[in-house]
Short mmCIF file of C-alpha atoms in Angstrom, two decimals:
data_model
loop_
_atom_site.label_atom_id
_atom_site.label_comp_id
_atom_site.label_asym_id
_atom_site.label_seq_id
_atom_site.Cartn_x
_atom_site.Cartn_y
_atom_site.Cartn_z
CA UNK A 1 16.26 1.76 12.47
CA UNK A 2 15.32 -1.64 10.98
CA UNK A 3 12.73 -3.70 12.86
CA UNK A 4 11.47 -7.21 12.33
CA UNK A 5 7.71 -6.96 12.16
CA UNK A 6 5.41 -9.87 11.72
CA UNK A 7 2.45 -10.04 9.42
CA UNK A 8 -0.35 -12.01 11.08
CA UNK A 9 -0.50 -15.60 9.90
CA UNK A 10 -3.39 -18.00 10.10
CA UNK A 11 -5.85 -15.11 9.86
CA UNK A 12 -7.45 -13.98 6.64
CA UNK A 13 -6.36 -10.48 5.67
CA UNK A 14 -8.83 -7.73 6.51
CA UNK A 15 -7.95 -5.43 3.58
CA UNK A 16 -6.89 -5.71 -0.03
CA UNK A 17 -5.67 -3.11 -2.46
CA UNK A 18 -8.16 -1.69 -4.91
CA UNK A 19 -8.01 -1.78 -8.68
CA UNK A 20 -6.83 1.83 -8.55
CA UNK A 21 -3.66 0.81 -6.68
CA UNK A 22 -3.11 -2.18 -8.95
CA UNK A 23 -3.28 -0.05 -12.09
CA UNK A 24 -1.48 3.13 -11.00
CA UNK A 25 1.44 2.10 -8.84
CA UNK A 26 4.82 0.58 -9.53
CA UNK A 27 5.41 -2.93 -8.14
CA UNK A 28 7.48 -1.53 -5.25
CA UNK A 29 4.85 1.01 -4.23
CA UNK A 30 2.13 -1.68 -4.42
CA UNK A 31 4.28 -3.85 -2.15
CA UNK A 32 4.49 -1.03 0.42
CA UNK A 33 0.71 -0.45 0.35
CA UNK A 34 0.03 -4.19 0.74
CA UNK A 35 2.39 -4.37 3.73
CA UNK A 36 0.72 -1.29 5.24
CA UNK A 37 -2.64 -3.10 4.98
CA UNK A 38 -1.41 -6.40 6.43
CA UNK A 39 1.11 -5.69 9.18
CA UNK A 40 -0.33 -5.42 12.67
CA UNK A 41 2.27 -2.72 13.42
CA UNK A 42 0.80 -0.42 10.77
CA UNK A 43 -2.85 -1.01 11.70
CA UNK A 44 -4.71 0.82 14.47
CA UNK A 45 -6.85 -0.72 17.22
CA UNK A 46 -9.79 -1.09 14.80
CA UNK A 47 -7.45 -2.78 12.27
CA UNK A 48 -7.50 0.19 9.87
CA UNK A 49 -4.26 1.49 8.33
CA UNK A 50 -2.60 3.91 10.77
CA UNK A 51 -1.37 7.34 9.82
CA UNK A 52 2.41 7.20 9.95
CA UNK A 53 4.99 9.90 10.47
CA UNK A 54 6.69 10.78 7.18
CA UNK A 55 10.14 11.15 8.77
CA UNK A 56 12.07 8.46 10.63
CA UNK A 57 11.77 10.05 14.08
CA UNK A 58 9.20 7.61 15.44
CA UNK A 59 8.90 3.83 15.48
CA UNK A 60 6.67 2.56 12.70
CA UNK A 61 7.20 5.65 10.53
CA UNK A 62 6.69 5.71 6.77
CA UNK A 63 10.44 5.21 6.37
CA UNK A 64 10.25 2.06 8.54
CA UNK A 65 7.25 0.84 6.54
CA UNK A 66 9.11 1.12 3.24
CA UNK A 67 12.36 -0.35 4.54
CA UNK A 68 10.56 -3.33 6.05
CA UNK A 69 8.32 -3.91 3.01
CA UNK A 70 11.32 -3.78 0.65
CA UNK A 71 14.77 -2.62 1.80
CA UNK A 72 15.76 -1.94 -1.83
CA UNK A 73 13.26 0.92 -2.12
CA UNK A 74 13.98 4.57 -1.34
CA UNK A 75 11.29 5.90 1.05
CA UNK A 76 11.26 9.42 -0.41
CA UNK A 77 10.77 8.05 -3.94
CA UNK A 78 7.89 5.79 -2.83
CA UNK A 79 6.26 8.65 -0.92
CA UNK A 80 6.57 10.96 -3.95
CA UNK A 81 4.90 8.33 -6.15
CA UNK A 82 2.07 7.72 -3.67
CA UNK A 83 1.46 11.46 -3.34
CA UNK A 84 1.63 12.08 -7.09
CA UNK A 85 -0.85 9.27 -7.78
CA UNK A 86 -3.23 10.42 -5.02
CA UNK A 87 -2.95 7.24 -2.94
CA UNK A 88 -1.79 9.05 0.22
CA UNK A 89 -1.95 12.57 1.56
CA UNK A 90 0.31 14.37 3.99
CA UNK A 91 -1.25 15.99 7.02
CA UNK A 92 -0.15 19.24 8.67
CA UNK A 93 1.14 17.14 11.57
CA UNK A 94 3.76 15.56 9.27
CA UNK A 95 1.92 12.25 9.08
CA UNK A 96 1.00 10.29 5.95
CA UNK A 97 -2.56 9.02 5.53
CA UNK A 98 -3.42 6.12 3.22
CA UNK A 99 -6.58 7.21 1.41
CA UNK A 100 -9.63 4.97 1.71
CA UNK A 101 -9.81 4.67 -2.10
CA UNK A 102 -6.60 2.60 -1.97
CA UNK A 103 -8.07 -0.36 -0.07
CA UNK A 104 -11.27 -2.32 0.35
CA UNK A 105 -12.47 -5.07 2.68
CA UNK A 106 -11.02 -8.43 1.72
CA UNK A 107 -13.29 -10.22 -0.74
CA UNK A 108 -15.25 -7.09 -1.70
CA UNK A 109 -16.65 -7.60 -5.18
CA UNK A 110 -15.12 -5.43 -7.84
CA UNK A 111 -12.16 -4.27 -5.80
CA UNK A 112 -9.76 -6.53 -7.71
CA UNK A 113 -11.86 -7.34 -10.74
CA UNK A 114 -8.90 -7.09 -13.11
CA UNK A 115 -6.71 -9.28 -10.96
CA UNK A 116 -3.32 -8.66 -9.51
CA UNK A 117 -1.05 -6.95 -12.05
CA UNK A 118 2.02 -8.40 -10.35
CA UNK A 119 0.93 -11.80 -11.69
CA UNK A 120 1.27 -10.65 -15.30
CA UNK A 121 4.43 -10.27 -17.31
CA UNK A 122 3.05 -7.84 -19.91
CA UNK A 123 1.09 -5.21 -18.00
CA UNK A 124 0.84 -2.90 -21.05
CA UNK A 125 -1.14 -5.48 -23.03
CA UNK A 126 -3.49 -6.03 -20.09
CA UNK A 127 -4.05 -2.29 -19.69
CA UNK A 128 -4.69 -1.75 -23.40
CA UNK A 129 -7.20 -4.57 -23.42
CA UNK A 130 -8.96 -3.04 -20.40
CA UNK A 131 -9.03 0.44 -21.99
CA UNK A 132 -10.31 -0.80 -25.37
CA UNK A 133 -13.91 -1.10 -24.18
#
């Protein structure tokens, strides 16, 4: 089921992805995490990322999240990547939890100190430079 969900406009975002997410994830997976952090439909009452059901049996499930963030992505592939990289964990209830290490308050110093990797054409050069220290 495809839904049109709105990301709040006119308000500064509350969360941003951490350097860990920027370095480890593919562009598509980063896009899903960013949408999870910015869409009011995937945030709880305290504006923290909600746990979402892994299967498409509930509105605002992980499948919905991926399809809305980027309809060209395969939800099971994105989930496998996020699990493999330790960005999410699955709960016994069948829900997916975005780990706190994946996001930080907007404007937190150091959380994006290397910048946004999506802005760079040659990510390998940037990573090698970072790892040379």
